[in-house]
C-alpha positions as a Markdown table, in Angstrom:
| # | Residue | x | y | z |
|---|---|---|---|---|
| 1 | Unk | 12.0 | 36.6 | 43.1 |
| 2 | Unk | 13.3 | 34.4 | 45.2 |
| 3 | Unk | 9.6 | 32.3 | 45.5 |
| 4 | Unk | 10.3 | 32.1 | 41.7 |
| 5 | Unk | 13.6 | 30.6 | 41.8 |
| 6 | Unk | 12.4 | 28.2 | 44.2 |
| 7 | Unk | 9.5 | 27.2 | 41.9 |
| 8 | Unk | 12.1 | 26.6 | 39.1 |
| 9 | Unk | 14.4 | 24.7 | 40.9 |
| 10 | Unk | 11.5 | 22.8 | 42.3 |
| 11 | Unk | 10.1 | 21.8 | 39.2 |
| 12 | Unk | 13.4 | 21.2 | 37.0 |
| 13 | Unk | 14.7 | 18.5 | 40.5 |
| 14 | Unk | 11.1 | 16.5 | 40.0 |
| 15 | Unk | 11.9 | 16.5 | 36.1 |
| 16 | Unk | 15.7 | 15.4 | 36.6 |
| 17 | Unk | 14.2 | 12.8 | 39.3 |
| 18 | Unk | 11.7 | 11.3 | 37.1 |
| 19 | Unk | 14.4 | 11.0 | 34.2 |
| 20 | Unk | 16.2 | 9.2 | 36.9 |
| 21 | Unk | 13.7 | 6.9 | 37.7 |
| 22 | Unk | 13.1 | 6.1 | 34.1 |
| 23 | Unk | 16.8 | 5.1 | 33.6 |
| 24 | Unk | 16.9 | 3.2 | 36.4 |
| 25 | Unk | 13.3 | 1.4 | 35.4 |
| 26 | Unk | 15.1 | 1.3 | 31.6 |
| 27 | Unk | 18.6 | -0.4 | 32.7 |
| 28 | Unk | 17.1 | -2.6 | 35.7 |
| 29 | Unk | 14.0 | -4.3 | 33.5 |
| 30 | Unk | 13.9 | -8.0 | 32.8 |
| 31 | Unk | 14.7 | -7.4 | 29.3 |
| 32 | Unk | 17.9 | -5.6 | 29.9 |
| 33 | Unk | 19.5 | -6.4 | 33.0 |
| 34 | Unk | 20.5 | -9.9 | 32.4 |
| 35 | Unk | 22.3 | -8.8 | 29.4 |
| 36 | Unk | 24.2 | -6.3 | 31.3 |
| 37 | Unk | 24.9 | -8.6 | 34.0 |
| 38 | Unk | 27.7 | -10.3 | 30.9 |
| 39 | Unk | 29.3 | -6.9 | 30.4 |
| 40 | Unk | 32.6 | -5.1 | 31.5 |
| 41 | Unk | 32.3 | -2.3 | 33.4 |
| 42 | Unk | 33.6 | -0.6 | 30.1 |
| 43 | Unk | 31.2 | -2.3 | 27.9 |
| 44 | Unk | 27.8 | -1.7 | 30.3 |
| 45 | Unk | 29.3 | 2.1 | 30.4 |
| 46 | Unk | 29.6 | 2.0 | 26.6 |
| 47 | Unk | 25.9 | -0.1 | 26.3 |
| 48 | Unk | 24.0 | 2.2 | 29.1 |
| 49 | Unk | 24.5 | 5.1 | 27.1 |
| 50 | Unk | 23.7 | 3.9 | 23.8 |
| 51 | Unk | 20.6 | 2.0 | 25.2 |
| 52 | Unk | 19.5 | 5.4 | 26.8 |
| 53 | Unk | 20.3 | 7.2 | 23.5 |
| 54 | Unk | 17.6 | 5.1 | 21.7 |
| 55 | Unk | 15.1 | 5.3 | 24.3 |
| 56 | Unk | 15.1 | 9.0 | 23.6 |
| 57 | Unk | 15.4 | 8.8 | 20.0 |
| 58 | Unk | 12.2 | 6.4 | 19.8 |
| 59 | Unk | 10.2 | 9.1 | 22.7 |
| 60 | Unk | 11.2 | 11.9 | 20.4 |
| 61 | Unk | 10.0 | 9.7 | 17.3 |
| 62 | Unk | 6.8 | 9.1 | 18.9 |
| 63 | Unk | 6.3 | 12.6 | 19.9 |
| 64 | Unk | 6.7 | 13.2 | 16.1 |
| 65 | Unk | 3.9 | 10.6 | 14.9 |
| 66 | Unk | 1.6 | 11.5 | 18.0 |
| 67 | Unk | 1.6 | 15.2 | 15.9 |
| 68 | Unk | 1.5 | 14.1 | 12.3 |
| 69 | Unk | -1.9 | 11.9 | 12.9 |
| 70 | Unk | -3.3 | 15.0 | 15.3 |
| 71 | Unk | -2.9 | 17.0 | 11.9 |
| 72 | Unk | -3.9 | 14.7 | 9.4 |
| 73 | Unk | -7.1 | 14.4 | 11.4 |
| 74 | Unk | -7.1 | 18.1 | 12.2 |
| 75 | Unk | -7.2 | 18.5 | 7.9 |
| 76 | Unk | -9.8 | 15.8 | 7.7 |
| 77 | Unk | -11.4 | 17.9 | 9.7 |
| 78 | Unk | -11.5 | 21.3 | 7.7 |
| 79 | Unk | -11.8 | 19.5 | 4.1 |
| 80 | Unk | -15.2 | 17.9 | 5.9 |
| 81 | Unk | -16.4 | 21.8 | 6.1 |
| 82 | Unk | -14.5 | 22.9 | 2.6 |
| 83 | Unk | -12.1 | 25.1 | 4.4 |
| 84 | Unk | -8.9 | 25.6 | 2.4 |
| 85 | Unk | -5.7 | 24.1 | 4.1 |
| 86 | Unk | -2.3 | 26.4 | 4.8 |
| 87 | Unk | 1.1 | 25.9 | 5.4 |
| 88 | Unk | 0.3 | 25.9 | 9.3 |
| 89 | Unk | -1.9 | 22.4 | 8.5 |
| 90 | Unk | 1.3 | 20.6 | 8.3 |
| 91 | Unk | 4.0 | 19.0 | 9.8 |
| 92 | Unk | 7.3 | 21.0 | 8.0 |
| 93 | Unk | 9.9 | 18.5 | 9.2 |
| 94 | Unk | 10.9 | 15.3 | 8.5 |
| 95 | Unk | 11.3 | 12.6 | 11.2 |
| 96 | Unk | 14.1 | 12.8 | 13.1 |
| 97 | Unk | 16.9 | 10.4 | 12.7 |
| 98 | Unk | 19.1 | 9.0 | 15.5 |
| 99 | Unk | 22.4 | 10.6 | 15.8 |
| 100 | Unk | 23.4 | 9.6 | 19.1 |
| 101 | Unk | 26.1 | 7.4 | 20.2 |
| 102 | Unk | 26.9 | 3.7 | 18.3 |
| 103 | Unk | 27.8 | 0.6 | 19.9 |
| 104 | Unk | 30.6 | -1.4 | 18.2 |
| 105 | Unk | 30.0 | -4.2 | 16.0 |
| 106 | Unk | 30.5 | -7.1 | 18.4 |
| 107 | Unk | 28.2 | -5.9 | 21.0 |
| 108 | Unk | 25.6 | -4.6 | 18.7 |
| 109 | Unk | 26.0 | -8.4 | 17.4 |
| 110 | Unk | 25.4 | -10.2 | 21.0 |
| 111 | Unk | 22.8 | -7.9 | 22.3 |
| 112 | Unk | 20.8 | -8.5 | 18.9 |
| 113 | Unk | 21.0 | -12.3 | 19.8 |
| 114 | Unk | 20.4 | -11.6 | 23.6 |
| 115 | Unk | 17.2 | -10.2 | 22.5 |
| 116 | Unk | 16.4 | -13.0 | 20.1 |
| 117 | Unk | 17.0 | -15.9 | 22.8 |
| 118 | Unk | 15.4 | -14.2 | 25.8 |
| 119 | Unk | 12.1 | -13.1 | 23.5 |
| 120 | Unk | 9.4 | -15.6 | 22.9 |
| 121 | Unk | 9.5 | -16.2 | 19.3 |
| 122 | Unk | 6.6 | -14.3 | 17.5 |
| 123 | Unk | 4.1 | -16.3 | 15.9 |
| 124 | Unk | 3.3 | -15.7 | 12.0 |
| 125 | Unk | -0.2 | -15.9 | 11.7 |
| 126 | Unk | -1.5 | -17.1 | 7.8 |
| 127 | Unk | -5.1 | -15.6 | 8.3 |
| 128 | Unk | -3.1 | -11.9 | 8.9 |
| 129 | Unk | -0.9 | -12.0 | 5.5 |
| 130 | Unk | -3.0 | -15.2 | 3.0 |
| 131 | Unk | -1.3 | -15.8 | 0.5 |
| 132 | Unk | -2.7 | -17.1 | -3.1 |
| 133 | Unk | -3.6 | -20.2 | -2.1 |
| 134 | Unk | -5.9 | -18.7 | 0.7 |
| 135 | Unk | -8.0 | -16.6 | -1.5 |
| 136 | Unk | -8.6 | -19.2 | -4.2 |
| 137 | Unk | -9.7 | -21.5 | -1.1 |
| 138 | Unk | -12.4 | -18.4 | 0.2 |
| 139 | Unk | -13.8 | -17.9 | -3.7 |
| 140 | Unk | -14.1 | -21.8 | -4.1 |
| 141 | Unk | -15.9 | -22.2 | -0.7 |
| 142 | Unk | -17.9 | -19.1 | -0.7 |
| 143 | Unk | -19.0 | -18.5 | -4.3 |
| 144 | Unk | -18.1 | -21.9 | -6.1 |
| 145 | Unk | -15.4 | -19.5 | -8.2 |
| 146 | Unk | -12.5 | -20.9 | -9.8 |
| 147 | Unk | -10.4 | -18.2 | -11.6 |
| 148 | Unk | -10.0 | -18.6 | -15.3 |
| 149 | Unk | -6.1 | -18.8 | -16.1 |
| 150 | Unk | -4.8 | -17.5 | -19.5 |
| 151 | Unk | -1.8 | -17.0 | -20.8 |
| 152 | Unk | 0.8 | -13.7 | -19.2 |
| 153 | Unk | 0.9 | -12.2 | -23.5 |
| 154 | Unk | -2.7 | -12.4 | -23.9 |
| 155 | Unk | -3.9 | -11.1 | -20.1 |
| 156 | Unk | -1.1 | -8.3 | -21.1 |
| 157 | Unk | -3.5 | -7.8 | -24.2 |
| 158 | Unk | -6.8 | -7.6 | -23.0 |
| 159 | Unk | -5.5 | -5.1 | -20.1 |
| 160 | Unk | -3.9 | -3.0 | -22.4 |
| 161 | Unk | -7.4 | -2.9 | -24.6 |
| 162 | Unk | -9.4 | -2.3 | -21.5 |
| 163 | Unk | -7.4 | 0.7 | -20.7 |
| 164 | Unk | -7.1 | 2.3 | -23.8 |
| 165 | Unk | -11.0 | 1.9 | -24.2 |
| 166 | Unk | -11.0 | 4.0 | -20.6 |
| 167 | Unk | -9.1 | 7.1 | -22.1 |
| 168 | Unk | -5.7 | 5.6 | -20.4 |
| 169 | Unk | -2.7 | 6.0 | -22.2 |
| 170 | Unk | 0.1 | 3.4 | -22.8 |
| 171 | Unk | 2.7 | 5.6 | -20.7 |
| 172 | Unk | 0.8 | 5.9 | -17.9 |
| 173 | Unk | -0.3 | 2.2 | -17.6 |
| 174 | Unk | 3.3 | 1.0 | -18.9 |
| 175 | Unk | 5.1 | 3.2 | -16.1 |
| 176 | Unk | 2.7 | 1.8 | -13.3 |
| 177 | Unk | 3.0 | -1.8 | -14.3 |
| 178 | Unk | 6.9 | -1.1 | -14.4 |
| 179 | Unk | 6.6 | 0.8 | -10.5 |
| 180 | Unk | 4.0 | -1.6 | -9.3 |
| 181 | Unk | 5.6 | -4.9 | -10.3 |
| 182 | Unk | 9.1 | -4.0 | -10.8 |
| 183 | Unk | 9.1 | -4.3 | -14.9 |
| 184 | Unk | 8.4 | -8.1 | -14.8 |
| 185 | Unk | 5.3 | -8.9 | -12.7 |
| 186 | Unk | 2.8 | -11.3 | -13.6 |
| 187 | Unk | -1.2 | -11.3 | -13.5 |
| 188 | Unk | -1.2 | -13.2 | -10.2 |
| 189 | Unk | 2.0 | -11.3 | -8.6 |
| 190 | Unk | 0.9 | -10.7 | -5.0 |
| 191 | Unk | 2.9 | -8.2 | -3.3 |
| 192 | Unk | 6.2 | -9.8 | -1.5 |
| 193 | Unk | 6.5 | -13.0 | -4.0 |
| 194 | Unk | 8.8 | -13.1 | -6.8 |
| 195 | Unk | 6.0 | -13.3 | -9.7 |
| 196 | Unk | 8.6 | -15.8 | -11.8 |
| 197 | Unk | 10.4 | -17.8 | -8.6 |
| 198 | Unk | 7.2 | -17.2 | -6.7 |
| 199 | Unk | 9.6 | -17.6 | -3.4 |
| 200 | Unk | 9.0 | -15.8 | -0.6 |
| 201 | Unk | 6.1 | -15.1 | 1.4 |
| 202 | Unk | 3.2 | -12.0 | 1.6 |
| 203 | Unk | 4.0 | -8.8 | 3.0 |
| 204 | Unk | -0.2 | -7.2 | 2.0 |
| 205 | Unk | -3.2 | -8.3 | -0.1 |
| 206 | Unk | -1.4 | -6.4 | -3.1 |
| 207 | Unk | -2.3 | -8.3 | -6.2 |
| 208 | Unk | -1.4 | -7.8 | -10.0 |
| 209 | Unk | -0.2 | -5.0 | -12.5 |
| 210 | Unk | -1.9 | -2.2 | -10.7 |
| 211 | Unk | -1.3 | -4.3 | -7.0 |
| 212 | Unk | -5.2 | -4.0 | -6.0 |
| 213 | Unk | -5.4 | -4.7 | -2.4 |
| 214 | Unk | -8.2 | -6.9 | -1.0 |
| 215 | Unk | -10.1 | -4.2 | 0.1 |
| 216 | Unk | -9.8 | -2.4 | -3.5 |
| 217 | Unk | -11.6 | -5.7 | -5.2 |
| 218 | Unk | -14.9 | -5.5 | -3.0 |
| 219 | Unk | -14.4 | -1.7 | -3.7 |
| 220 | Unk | -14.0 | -2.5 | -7.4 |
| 221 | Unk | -16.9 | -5.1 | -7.1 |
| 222 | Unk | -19.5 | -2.7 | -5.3 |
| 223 | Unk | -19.5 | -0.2 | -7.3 |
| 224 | Unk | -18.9 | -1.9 | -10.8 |
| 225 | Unk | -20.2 | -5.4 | -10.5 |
| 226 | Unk | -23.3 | -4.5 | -12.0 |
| 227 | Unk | -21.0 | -3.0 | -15.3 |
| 228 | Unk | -19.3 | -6.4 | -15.0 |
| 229 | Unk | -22.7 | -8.7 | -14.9 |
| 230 | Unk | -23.6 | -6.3 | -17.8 |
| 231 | Unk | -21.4 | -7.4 | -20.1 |
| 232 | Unk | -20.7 | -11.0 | -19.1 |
| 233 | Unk | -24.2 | -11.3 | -19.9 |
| 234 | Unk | -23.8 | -9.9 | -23.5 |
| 235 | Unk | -20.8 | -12.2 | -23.8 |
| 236 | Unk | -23.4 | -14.8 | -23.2 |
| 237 | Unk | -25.9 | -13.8 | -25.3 |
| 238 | Unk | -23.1 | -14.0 | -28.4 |
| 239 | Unk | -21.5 | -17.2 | -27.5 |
| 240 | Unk | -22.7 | -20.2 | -29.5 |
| 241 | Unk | -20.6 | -23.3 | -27.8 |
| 242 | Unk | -23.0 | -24.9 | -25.0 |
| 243 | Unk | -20.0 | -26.0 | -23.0 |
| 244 | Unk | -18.5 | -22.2 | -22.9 |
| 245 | Unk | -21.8 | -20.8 | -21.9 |
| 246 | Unk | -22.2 | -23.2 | -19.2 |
| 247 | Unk | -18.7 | -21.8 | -18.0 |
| 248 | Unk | -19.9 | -18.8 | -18.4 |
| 249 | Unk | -23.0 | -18.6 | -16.5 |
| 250 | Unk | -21.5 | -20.1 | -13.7 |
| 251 | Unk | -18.8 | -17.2 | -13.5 |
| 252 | Unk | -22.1 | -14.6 | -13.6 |
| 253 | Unk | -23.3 | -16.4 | -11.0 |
| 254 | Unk | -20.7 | -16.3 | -8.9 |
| 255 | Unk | -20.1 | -12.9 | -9.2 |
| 256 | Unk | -23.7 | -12.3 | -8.7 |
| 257 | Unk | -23.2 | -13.9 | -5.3 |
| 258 | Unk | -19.8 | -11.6 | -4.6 |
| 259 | Unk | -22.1 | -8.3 | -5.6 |
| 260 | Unk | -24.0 | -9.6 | -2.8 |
| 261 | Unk | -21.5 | -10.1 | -0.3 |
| 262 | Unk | -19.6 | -6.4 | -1.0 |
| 263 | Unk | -23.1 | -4.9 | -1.1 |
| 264 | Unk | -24.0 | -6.2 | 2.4 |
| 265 | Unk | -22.0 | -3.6 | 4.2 |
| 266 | Unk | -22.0 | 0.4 | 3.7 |
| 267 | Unk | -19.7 | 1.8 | 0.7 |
| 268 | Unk | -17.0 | 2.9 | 3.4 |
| 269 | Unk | -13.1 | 2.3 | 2.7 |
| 270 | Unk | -13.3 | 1.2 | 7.0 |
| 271 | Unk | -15.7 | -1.6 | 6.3 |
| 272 | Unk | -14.5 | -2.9 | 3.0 |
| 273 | Unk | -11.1 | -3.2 | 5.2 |
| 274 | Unk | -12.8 | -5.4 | 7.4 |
| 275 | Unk | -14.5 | -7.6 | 5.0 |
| 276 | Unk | -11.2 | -8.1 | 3.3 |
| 277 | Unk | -10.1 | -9.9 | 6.5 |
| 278 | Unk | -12.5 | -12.4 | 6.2 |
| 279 | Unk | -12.7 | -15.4 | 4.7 |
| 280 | Unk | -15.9 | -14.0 | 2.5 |
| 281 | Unk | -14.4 | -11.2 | 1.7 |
| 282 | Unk | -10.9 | -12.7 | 0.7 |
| 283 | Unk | -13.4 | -14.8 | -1.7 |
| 284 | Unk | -13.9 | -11.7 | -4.1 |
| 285 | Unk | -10.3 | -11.4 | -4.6 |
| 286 | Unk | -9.1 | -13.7 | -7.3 |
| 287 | Unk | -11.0 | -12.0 | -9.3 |
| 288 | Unk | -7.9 | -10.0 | -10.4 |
| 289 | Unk | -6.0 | -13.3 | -11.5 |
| 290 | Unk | -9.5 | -14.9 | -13.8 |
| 291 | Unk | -8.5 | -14.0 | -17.9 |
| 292 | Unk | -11.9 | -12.1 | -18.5 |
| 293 | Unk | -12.9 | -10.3 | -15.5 |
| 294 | Unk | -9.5 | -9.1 | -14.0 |
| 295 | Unk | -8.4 | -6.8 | -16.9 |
| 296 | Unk | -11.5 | -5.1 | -16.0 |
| 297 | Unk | -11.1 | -4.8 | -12.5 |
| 298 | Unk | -7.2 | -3.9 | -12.4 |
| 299 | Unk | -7.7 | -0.8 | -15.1 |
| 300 | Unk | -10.9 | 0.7 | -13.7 |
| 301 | Unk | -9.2 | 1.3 | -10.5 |
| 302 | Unk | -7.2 | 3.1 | -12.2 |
| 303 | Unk | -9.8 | 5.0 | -14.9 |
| 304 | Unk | -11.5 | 6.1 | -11.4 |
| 305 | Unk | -8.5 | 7.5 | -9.9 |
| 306 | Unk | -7.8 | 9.5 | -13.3 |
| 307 | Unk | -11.6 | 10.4 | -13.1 |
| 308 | Unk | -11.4 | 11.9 | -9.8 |
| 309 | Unk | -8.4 | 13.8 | -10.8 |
| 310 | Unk | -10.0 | 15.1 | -13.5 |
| 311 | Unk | -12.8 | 16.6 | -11.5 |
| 312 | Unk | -10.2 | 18.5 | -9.8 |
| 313 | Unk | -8.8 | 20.0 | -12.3 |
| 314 | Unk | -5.7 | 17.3 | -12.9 |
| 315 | Unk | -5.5 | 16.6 | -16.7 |
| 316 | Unk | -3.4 | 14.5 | -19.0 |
| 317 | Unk | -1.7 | 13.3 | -16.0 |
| 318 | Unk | 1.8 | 11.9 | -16.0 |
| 319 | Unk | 2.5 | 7.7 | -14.4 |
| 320 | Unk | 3.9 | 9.0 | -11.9 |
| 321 | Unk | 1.5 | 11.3 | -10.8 |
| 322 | Unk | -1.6 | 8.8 | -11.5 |
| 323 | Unk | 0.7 | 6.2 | -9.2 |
| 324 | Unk | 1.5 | 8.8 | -6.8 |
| 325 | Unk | -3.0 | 8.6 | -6.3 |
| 326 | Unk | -2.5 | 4.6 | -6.7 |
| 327 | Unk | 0.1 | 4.4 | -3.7 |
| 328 | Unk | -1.2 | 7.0 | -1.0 |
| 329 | Unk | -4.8 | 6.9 | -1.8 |
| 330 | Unk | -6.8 | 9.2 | -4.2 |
| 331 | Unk | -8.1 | 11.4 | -2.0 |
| 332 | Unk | -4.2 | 12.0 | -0.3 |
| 333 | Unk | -2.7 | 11.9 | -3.6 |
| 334 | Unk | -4.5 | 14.9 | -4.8 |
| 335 | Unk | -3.3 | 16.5 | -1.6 |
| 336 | Unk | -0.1 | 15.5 | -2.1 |
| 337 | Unk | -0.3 | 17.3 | -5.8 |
| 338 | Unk | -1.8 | 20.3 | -4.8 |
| 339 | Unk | 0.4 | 23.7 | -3.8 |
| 340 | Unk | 0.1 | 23.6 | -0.2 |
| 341 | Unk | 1.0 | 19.5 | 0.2 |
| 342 | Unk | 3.4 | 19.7 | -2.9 |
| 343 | Unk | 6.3 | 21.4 | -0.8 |
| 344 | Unk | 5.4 | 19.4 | 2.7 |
| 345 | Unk | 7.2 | 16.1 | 4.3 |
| 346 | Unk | 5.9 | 12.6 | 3.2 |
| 347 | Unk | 5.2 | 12.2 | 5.9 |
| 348 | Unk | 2.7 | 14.2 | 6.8 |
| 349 | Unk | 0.2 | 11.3 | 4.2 |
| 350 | Unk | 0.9 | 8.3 | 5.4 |
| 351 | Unk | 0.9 | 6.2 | 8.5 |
| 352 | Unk | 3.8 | 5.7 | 10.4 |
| 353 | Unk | 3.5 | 1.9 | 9.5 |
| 354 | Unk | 2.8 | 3.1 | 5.3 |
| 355 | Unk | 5.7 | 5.5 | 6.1 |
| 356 | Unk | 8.4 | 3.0 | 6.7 |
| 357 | Unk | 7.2 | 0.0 | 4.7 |
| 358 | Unk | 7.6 | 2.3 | 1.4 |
| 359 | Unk | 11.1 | 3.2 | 1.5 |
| 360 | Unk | 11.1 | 5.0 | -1.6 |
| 361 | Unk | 8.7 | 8.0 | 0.8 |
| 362 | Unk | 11.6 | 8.7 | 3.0 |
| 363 | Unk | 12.7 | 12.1 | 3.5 |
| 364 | Unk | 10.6 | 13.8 | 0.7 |
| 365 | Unk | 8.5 | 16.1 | -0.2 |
| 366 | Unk | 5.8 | 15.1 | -2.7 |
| 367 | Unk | 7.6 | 16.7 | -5.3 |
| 368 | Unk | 10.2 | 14.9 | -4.5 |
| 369 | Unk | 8.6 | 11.6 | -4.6 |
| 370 | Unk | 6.8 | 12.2 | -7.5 |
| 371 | Unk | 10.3 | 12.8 | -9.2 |
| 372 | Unk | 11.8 | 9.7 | -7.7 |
| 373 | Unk | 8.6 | 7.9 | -8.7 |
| 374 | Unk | 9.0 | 8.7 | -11.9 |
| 375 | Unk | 12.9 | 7.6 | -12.2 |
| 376 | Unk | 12.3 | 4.6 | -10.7 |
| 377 | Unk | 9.2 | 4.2 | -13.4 |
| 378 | Unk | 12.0 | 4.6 | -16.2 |
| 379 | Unk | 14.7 | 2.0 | -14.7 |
| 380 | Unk | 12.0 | -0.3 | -14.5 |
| 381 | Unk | 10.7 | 0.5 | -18.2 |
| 382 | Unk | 13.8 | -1.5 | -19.6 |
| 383 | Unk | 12.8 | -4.9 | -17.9 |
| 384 | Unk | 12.0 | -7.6 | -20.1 |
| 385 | Unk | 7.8 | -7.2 | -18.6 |
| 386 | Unk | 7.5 | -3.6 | -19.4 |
| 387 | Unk | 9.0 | -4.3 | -22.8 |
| 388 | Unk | 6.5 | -6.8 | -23.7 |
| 389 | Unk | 3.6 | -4.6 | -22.6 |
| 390 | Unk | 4.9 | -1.5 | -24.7 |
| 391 | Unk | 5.1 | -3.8 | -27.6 |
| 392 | Unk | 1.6 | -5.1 | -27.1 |
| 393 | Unk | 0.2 | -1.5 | -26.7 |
| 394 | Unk | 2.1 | -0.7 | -30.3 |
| 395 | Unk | 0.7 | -3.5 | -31.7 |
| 396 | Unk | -3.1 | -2.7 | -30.6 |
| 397 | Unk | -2.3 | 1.3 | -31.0 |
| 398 | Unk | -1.3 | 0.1 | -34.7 |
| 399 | Unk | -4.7 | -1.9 | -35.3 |
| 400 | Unk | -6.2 | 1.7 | -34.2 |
| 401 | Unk | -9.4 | 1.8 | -32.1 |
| 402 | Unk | -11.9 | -1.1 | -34.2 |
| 403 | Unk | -9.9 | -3.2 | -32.3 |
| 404 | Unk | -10.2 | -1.9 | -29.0 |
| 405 | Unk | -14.4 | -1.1 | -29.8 |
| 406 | Unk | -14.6 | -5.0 | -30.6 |
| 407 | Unk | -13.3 | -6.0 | -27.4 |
| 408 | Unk | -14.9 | -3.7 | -25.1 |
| 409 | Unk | -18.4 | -4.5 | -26.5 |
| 410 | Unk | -17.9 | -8.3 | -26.1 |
């Protein structure tokens, strides 16, 4: 007994002693201790203990992580051998939140601009996060492709057309545009600029109603482009002005050339991620923003995702279930949908990055998110953009389907 006792307080001295050592390591480093060096003794008390609080906060938080992504691939794992997933899969808690001592306002204030003054000022680098501009440089210099500009009403209309003719129905496309670009977004809208004041600057690849990232368009491009040469080609065939044909058979060639380019590497959602960073594969992406071409590739994103549904059993589903496949991934979504996932943590589907860049994800469930989706969807519906695009879907609905058979054929 008493070899025991000695073992236990043996073992819990070397834990208190390393915590000690950390703290000391923590409050003496290069990036603290000059900022402590300006403090009362009541204020480096106060400071110590908040500074230690977060320390442990951010361990436990990356305790947390460490065990959602040793799931996630522990349930890639089983679905690989088509074993069914239970409760015991997941991760039944959400992440925990700091609610450990607060430092007052004016010393919060100076040692946020300690930190800013005494750390080298981090360099924003274009290439990660291009913007517009960048892309419509990589089509021009890769594939000679200039995106053909029409106006917002009548890109609105051939969308709408496109996904009608696709078996999509005007509430689910209506309630994504209204998610996806906030009820006013614009063909060209890339993800972190105002689509009308087109201030501020990129925060991902995200691009147009349905916000296809990079990687989606040489996605899109491998597995369609041949539909898409298909039918530029009969557009060809009917077209009788010699100066729109011209135009026209320099688009097909061009996206001839970017069928090449996505077709170069293996259909895998890894290496269409790294083509997307380069400057070839950044050339494929204005496709989304030219008048004829990126109707097709925004709403066949979306037909596939309702597809894929559809082969598991997911019918006549709702916008905010179609965008809950649109914003974690297909594959995830359907997870997310299912009974096991439906009851379970957001967090359990998305990186810790994807987790806190999507506020709207926090401390859910999927139900949950699905629901707030779907609210957010309806605010969103009574923005001057979604209005327009119900009224353009009435319109066409109206006309009935000759319309919609006209331009799908052309």
């Amino acid at each position: 007994m008493r070899n025991i006792r000695c073992i236990l307080f043996t073992s819990s001295a070397i834990v208190g002693f390393v915590l000690q050592i950390v703290v000391v390591l923590a409050l003496t480093s290069e990036k603290v201790s000059p900022f402590l060096d300006q403090l009362n003794s009541t204020e480096r008390k106060m400071f110590e203990t908040w500074y230690l609080a977060q320390i442990a906060h951010k361990g436990a938080l990356t305790t947390y992580w460490k065990r959602i992504e040793r799931l996630r691939q522990h349930r890639r794992n089983k679905k690989k051998i088509r074993q069914v997933l239970t409760n015991q899969d997941y991760v039944i808690n959400f992440p925990p939140k700091y609610n450990g001592p607060k430092l007052n306002t004016k010393l919060l204030h100076n040692w946020y601009a300690f930190k800013r003054k005494s750390e080298k000022p981090r360099k924003f680098h274009k290439d990660n996060l291009p913007d517009m501009s960048d892309y419509l440089r990589s089509a021009k210099r890769h594939y000679n492709f200039v995106p053909e500009r029409i106006h917002e009403h009548e890109y609105k209309r051939r969308y709408a057309i496109e996904a009608l003719s696709y078996g999509l129905t005007k509430d689910q496309v209506v309630r994504i545009f209204a998610l996806e670009t906030g009820g006013n977004g614009t063909a060209d809208m890339q993800a972190g600029v105002h689509p009308v004041k087109k201030t501020g600057r990129p925060i991902s690849s995200a691009l147009g109603y349905a916000q296809l990232l990079a990687a989606n368009s040489i996605n899109v491009v491998s597995k369609h482009g041949h539909t898409f040469v298909a039918r530029l080609e009969r557009i060809i065939e009917r077209e009788h002005s010699p100066k729109r044909r011209m135009q026209l058979q320099a688009k097909l060639s061009s996206l001839r050339a970017m069928i090449r380019t996505a077709k170069s590497i293996p259909y895998e959602w890894s290496k269409q991620r790294e083509l997307a960073r380069t400057s070839q594969g950044m050339g494929l992406h204005p496709l989304n923003i030219d008048g004829l071409i990126g109707p097709w590739m925004q709403v066949i994103k979306l037909a596939d995702i309702k597809r894929l549904a559809e082969r598991h059993g997911f019918y006549n589903l709702t916008g905010a279930k179609l965008e809950l496949m649109n914003l974690a991934g297909p594959i995830t979504g359907l997870e997310m949908m299912k009974n096991t996932g439906s009851n379970k943590p957001t967090a359990n589907f998305f990186s810790r990055h994807g987790y806190y860049r999507n506020a709207i994800v926090h401390d859910r469930t999927s139900q949950q998110l699905i629901a707030a989706i779907d609210r957010r969807m309806t605010v969103n519906l009574r923005k001057k953009g979604s209005r327009d695009f119900i009224s353009i879907f009435d319109k066409i609905l109206h006309h009935g389907d000759e319309q919609i058979h006209l331009q799908t054929t052309n």
